[in-house]
């Protein structure tokens, strides 16, 4: 299955046109990471977003009340967004993303994706609305984790 066919199966991009799928495929690549490797680290410049294809990733943050990193969410479902900070440059990742098992991702250049979304306001709005929903859910997860550690 080619990269365009994989992209078409990702719910987040379901509102994109055939031309936009082509454009998205041009700025994307499939990347693999072994268990234990970091997809990205807190503080690194966020240039890409990632979509889970297979595997499992722990998103971890550092809390001042604990010496160790704390997992705020485990992502393991096809199509889940990872590293949304990469969409709105210049920005930096706000967490570590650590592969809990061998994993495969769709790596997308964030700035270029944003330009594709801005070019078609309706489709772009649908995708960005989906991303806002994901960010909101992740922030609620962080809040629950922080409250548990207090």
PDB file of C-alpha atoms in Angstrom:
ATOM      1  CA  UNK A   1       0.000   0.000   0.000  1.00  0.00           C
ATOM      2  CA  UNK A   2       1.446   3.358  -0.988  1.00  0.00           C
ATOM      3  CA  UNK A   3       1.622   6.382   1.277  1.00  0.00           C
ATOM      4  CA  UNK A   4      -1.458   8.069  -0.292  1.00  0.00           C
ATOM      5  CA  UNK A   5      -3.601   5.034   0.495  1.00  0.00           C
ATOM      6  CA  UNK A   6      -2.383   5.045   4.107  1.00  0.00           C
ATOM      7  CA  UNK A   7      -3.157   8.757   4.450  1.00  0.00           C
ATOM      8  CA  UNK A   8      -6.691   8.221   3.104  1.00  0.00           C
ATOM      9  CA  UNK A   9      -7.375   5.823   6.003  1.00  0.00           C
ATOM     10  CA  UNK A  10      -6.565   8.456   8.664  1.00  0.00           C
ATOM     11  CA  UNK A  11      -9.803   9.938  10.031  1.00  0.00           C
ATOM     12  CA  UNK A  12      -8.190  13.311  10.769  1.00  0.00           C
ATOM     13  CA  UNK A  13      -7.678  13.865   7.020  1.00  0.00           C
ATOM     14  CA  UNK A  14     -11.027  12.522   5.784  1.00  0.00           C
ATOM     15  CA  UNK A  15     -12.213  15.945   4.548  1.00  0.00           C
ATOM     16  CA  UNK A  16      -9.238  16.501   2.241  1.00  0.00           C
ATOM     17  CA  UNK A  17      -9.628  16.505  -1.548  1.00  0.00           C
ATOM     18  CA  UNK A  18      -7.738  14.199  -3.913  1.00  0.00           C
ATOM     19  CA  UNK A  19      -5.352  17.076  -4.710  1.00  0.00           C
ATOM     20  CA  UNK A  20      -4.724  17.662  -0.997  1.00  0.00           C
ATOM     21  CA  UNK A  21      -4.008  13.949  -0.447  1.00  0.00           C
ATOM     22  CA  UNK A  22      -1.420  14.232  -3.235  1.00  0.00           C
ATOM     23  CA  UNK A  23       0.106  17.317  -1.604  1.00  0.00           C
ATOM     24  CA  UNK A  24       0.106  15.641   1.812  1.00  0.00           C
ATOM     25  CA  UNK A  25       1.839  12.565   0.407  1.00  0.00           C
ATOM     26  CA  UNK A  26       4.590  14.794  -1.015  1.00  0.00           C
ATOM     27  CA  UNK A  27       5.443  16.196   2.441  1.00  0.00           C
ATOM     28  CA  UNK A  28       5.138  12.900   4.302  1.00  0.00           C
ATOM     29  CA  UNK A  29       7.210   9.802   4.867  1.00  0.00           C
ATOM     30  CA  UNK A  30       6.882   6.572   6.805  1.00  0.00           C
ATOM     31  CA  UNK A  31       9.436   6.333   9.630  1.00  0.00           C
ATOM     32  CA  UNK A  32      10.200   3.498  12.041  1.00  0.00           C
ATOM     33  CA  UNK A  33      11.540   3.727  15.592  1.00  0.00           C
ATOM     34  CA  UNK A  34      12.650   0.831  17.802  1.00  0.00           C
ATOM     35  CA  UNK A  35      11.402   0.271  21.329  1.00  0.00           C
ATOM     36  CA  UNK A  36      13.003   2.714  23.760  1.00  0.00           C
ATOM     37  CA  UNK A  37      13.845   5.383  21.183  1.00  0.00           C
ATOM     38  CA  UNK A  38      12.480   8.915  21.500  1.00  0.00           C
ATOM     39  CA  UNK A  39      10.417  10.240  18.641  1.00  0.00           C
ATOM     40  CA  UNK A  40      11.127  13.728  19.981  1.00  0.00           C
ATOM     41  CA  UNK A  41      12.245  15.410  23.210  1.00  0.00           C
ATOM     42  CA  UNK A  42      10.836  18.292  25.203  1.00  0.00           C
ATOM     43  CA  UNK A  43      12.437  21.550  24.078  1.00  0.00           C
ATOM     44  CA  UNK A  44      13.372  20.344  20.577  1.00  0.00           C
ATOM     45  CA  UNK A  45      12.220  22.537  17.727  1.00  0.00           C
ATOM     46  CA  UNK A  46       8.892  21.139  16.541  1.00  0.00           C
ATOM     47  CA  UNK A  47       9.007  20.877  12.760  1.00  0.00           C
ATOM     48  CA  UNK A  48       6.950  17.733  12.201  1.00  0.00           C
ATOM     49  CA  UNK A  49       3.784  16.067  13.327  1.00  0.00           C
ATOM     50  CA  UNK A  50       3.433  12.298  13.483  1.00  0.00           C
ATOM     51  CA  UNK A  51       0.517   9.974  12.942  1.00  0.00           C
ATOM     52  CA  UNK A  52       0.574   6.543  14.605  1.00  0.00           C
ATOM     53  CA  UNK A  53       0.595   3.725  12.063  1.00  0.00           C
ATOM     54  CA  UNK A  54       1.504   0.881  14.423  1.00  0.00           C
ATOM     55  CA  UNK A  55       3.216   0.421  17.771  1.00  0.00           C
ATOM     56  CA  UNK A  56       2.931   2.248  21.064  1.00  0.00           C
ATOM     57  CA  UNK A  57       4.216   5.611  22.329  1.00  0.00           C
ATOM     58  CA  UNK A  58       4.267   7.131  25.800  1.00  0.00           C
ATOM     59  CA  UNK A  59       3.951  10.921  25.962  1.00  0.00           C
ATOM     60  CA  UNK A  60       5.844  12.038  29.064  1.00  0.00           C
ATOM     61  CA  UNK A  61       6.327  15.307  30.929  1.00  0.00           C
ATOM     62  CA  UNK A  62       8.444  16.413  33.835  1.00  0.00           C
ATOM     63  CA  UNK A  63       6.653  17.673  36.942  1.00  0.00           C
ATOM     64  CA  UNK A  64       8.459  19.787  39.505  1.00  0.00           C
ATOM     65  CA  UNK A  65       6.956  17.591  42.250  1.00  0.00           C
ATOM     66  CA  UNK A  66       8.627  14.398  40.940  1.00  0.00           C
ATOM     67  CA  UNK A  67      12.160  13.570  39.843  1.00  0.00           C
ATOM     68  CA  UNK A  68      11.054  11.107  37.125  1.00  0.00           C
ATOM     69  CA  UNK A  69       9.135  11.750  33.919  1.00  0.00           C
ATOM     70  CA  UNK A  70       5.392  11.103  34.173  1.00  0.00           C
ATOM     71  CA  UNK A  71       3.405   9.504  31.364  1.00  0.00           C
ATOM     72  CA  UNK A  72       0.332  11.565  30.504  1.00  0.00           C
ATOM     73  CA  UNK A  73      -0.982   9.343  27.709  1.00  0.00           C
ATOM     74  CA  UNK A  74      -0.136   6.124  25.886  1.00  0.00           C
ATOM     75  CA  UNK A  75      -0.943   6.199  22.164  1.00  0.00           C
ATOM     76  CA  UNK A  76      -1.310   2.944  20.246  1.00  0.00           C
ATOM     77  CA  UNK A  77      -4.221   3.326  17.823  1.00  0.00           C
ATOM     78  CA  UNK A  78      -3.833   3.794  14.087  1.00  0.00           C
ATOM     79  CA  UNK A  79      -4.328   7.424  13.109  1.00  0.00           C
ATOM     80  CA  UNK A  80      -3.557   9.059  16.464  1.00  0.00           C
ATOM     81  CA  UNK A  81      -1.809  12.430  16.273  1.00  0.00           C
ATOM     82  CA  UNK A  82       1.539  12.886  18.020  1.00  0.00           C
ATOM     83  CA  UNK A  83       3.537  16.106  18.275  1.00  0.00           C
ATOM     84  CA  UNK A  84       0.864  18.625  17.340  1.00  0.00           C
ATOM     85  CA  UNK A  85       3.284  21.430  18.289  1.00  0.00           C
ATOM     86  CA  UNK A  86       4.953  20.824  14.934  1.00  0.00           C
ATOM     87  CA  UNK A  87       1.980  22.233  13.065  1.00  0.00           C
ATOM     88  CA  UNK A  88       2.345  25.805  14.272  1.00  0.00           C
ATOM     89  CA  UNK A  89       5.934  26.881  13.882  1.00  0.00           C
ATOM     90  CA  UNK A  90       8.102  28.195  15.226  1.00  0.00           C
ATOM     91  CA  UNK A  91       7.430  26.068  18.240  1.00  0.00           C
ATOM     92  CA  UNK A  92       8.992  23.499  20.535  1.00  0.00           C
ATOM     93  CA  UNK A  93       7.800  20.099  21.693  1.00  0.00           C
ATOM     94  CA  UNK A  94       6.349  20.292  25.189  1.00  0.00           C
ATOM     95  CA  UNK A  95       6.845  16.609  26.079  1.00  0.00           C
ATOM     96  CA  UNK A  96       8.956  13.559  25.306  1.00  0.00           C
ATOM     97  CA  UNK A  97       7.503  10.873  23.040  1.00  0.00           C
ATOM     98  CA  UNK A  98       9.084   7.490  23.823  1.00  0.00           C
ATOM     99  CA  UNK A  99       8.397   4.325  21.854  1.00  0.00           C
ATOM    100  CA  UNK A 100       7.165   1.666  24.263  1.00  0.00           C
ATOM    101  CA  UNK A 101       7.504  -0.919  21.476  1.00  0.00           C
ATOM    102  CA  UNK A 102       8.793  -0.947  17.913  1.00  0.00           C
ATOM    103  CA  UNK A 103       6.649   1.636  16.140  1.00  0.00           C
ATOM    104  CA  UNK A 104       5.883   3.095  12.738  1.00  0.00           C
ATOM    105  CA  UNK A 105       4.644   6.619  12.030  1.00  0.00           C
ATOM    106  CA  UNK A 106       3.619   8.890   9.229  1.00  0.00           C
ATOM    107  CA  UNK A 107       5.958  11.880   9.598  1.00  0.00           C
ATOM    108  CA  UNK A 108       4.507  15.089   8.126  1.00  0.00           C
ATOM    109  CA  UNK A 109       6.260  18.426   7.678  1.00  0.00           C
ATOM    110  CA  UNK A 110       4.177  20.694   9.902  1.00  0.00           C
ATOM    111  CA  UNK A 111       4.660  24.057   8.201  1.00  0.00           C
ATOM    112  CA  UNK A 112       3.853  22.604   4.784  1.00  0.00           C
ATOM    113  CA  UNK A 113       0.758  20.841   6.137  1.00  0.00           C
ATOM    114  CA  UNK A 114      -0.450  24.119   7.621  1.00  0.00           C
ATOM    115  CA  UNK A 115      -0.041  25.801   4.220  1.00  0.00           C
ATOM    116  CA  UNK A 116      -2.135  23.046   2.574  1.00  0.00           C
ATOM    117  CA  UNK A 117      -4.856  23.547   5.188  1.00  0.00           C
ATOM    118  CA  UNK A 118      -4.875  27.332   4.813  1.00  0.00           C
ATOM    119  CA  UNK A 119      -5.207  27.049   1.013  1.00  0.00           C
ATOM    120  CA  UNK A 120      -8.617  25.340   1.393  1.00  0.00           C
ATOM    121  CA  UNK A 121     -10.358  27.017   4.306  1.00  0.00           C
ATOM    122  CA  UNK A 122     -13.231  24.514   4.565  1.00  0.00           C
ATOM    123  CA  UNK A 123     -11.127  21.346   4.589  1.00  0.00           C
ATOM    124  CA  UNK A 124      -8.491  23.102   6.678  1.00  0.00           C
ATOM    125  CA  UNK A 125     -11.097  24.084   9.244  1.00  0.00           C
ATOM    126  CA  UNK A 126     -12.277  20.467   9.528  1.00  0.00           C
ATOM    127  CA  UNK A 127      -8.733  19.172  10.089  1.00  0.00           C
ATOM    128  CA  UNK A 128      -7.848  21.930  12.542  1.00  0.00           C
ATOM    129  CA  UNK A 129     -11.106  21.350  14.430  1.00  0.00           C
ATOM    130  CA  UNK A 130     -10.044  17.710  14.823  1.00  0.00           C
ATOM    131  CA  UNK A 131      -6.610  18.768  16.055  1.00  0.00           C
ATOM    132  CA  UNK A 132      -8.110  21.213  18.580  1.00  0.00           C
ATOM    133  CA  UNK A 133     -10.260  18.375  19.931  1.00  0.00           C
ATOM    134  CA  UNK A 134      -7.143  16.208  20.351  1.00  0.00           C
ATOM    135  CA  UNK A 135      -5.217  19.014  22.083  1.00  0.00           C
ATOM    136  CA  UNK A 136      -8.144  19.636  24.423  1.00  0.00           C
ATOM    137  CA  UNK A 137      -8.312  15.955  25.376  1.00  0.00           C
ATOM    138  CA  UNK A 138      -4.560  15.820  26.011  1.00  0.00           C
ATOM    139  CA  UNK A 139      -4.719  18.904  28.231  1.00  0.00           C
ATOM    140  CA  UNK A 140      -7.450  17.224  30.295  1.00  0.00           C
ATOM    141  CA  UNK A 141      -5.169  14.181  30.627  1.00  0.00           C
ATOM    142  CA  UNK A 142      -2.336  16.392  31.849  1.00  0.00           C
ATOM    143  CA  UNK A 143      -4.669  17.999  34.388  1.00  0.00           C
ATOM    144  CA  UNK A 144      -5.714  14.575  35.727  1.00  0.00           C
ATOM    145  CA  UNK A 145      -2.086  13.451  36.010  1.00  0.00           C
ATOM    146  CA  UNK A 146      -1.043  16.636  37.799  1.00  0.00           C
ATOM    147  CA  UNK A 147      -3.955  16.390  40.260  1.00  0.00           C
ATOM    148  CA  UNK A 148      -3.052  12.755  41.037  1.00  0.00           C
ATOM    149  CA  UNK A 149       0.539  13.684  41.847  1.00  0.00           C
ATOM    150  CA  UNK A 150      -0.349  16.462  44.289  1.00  0.00           C
TER     151      UNK A 150
END
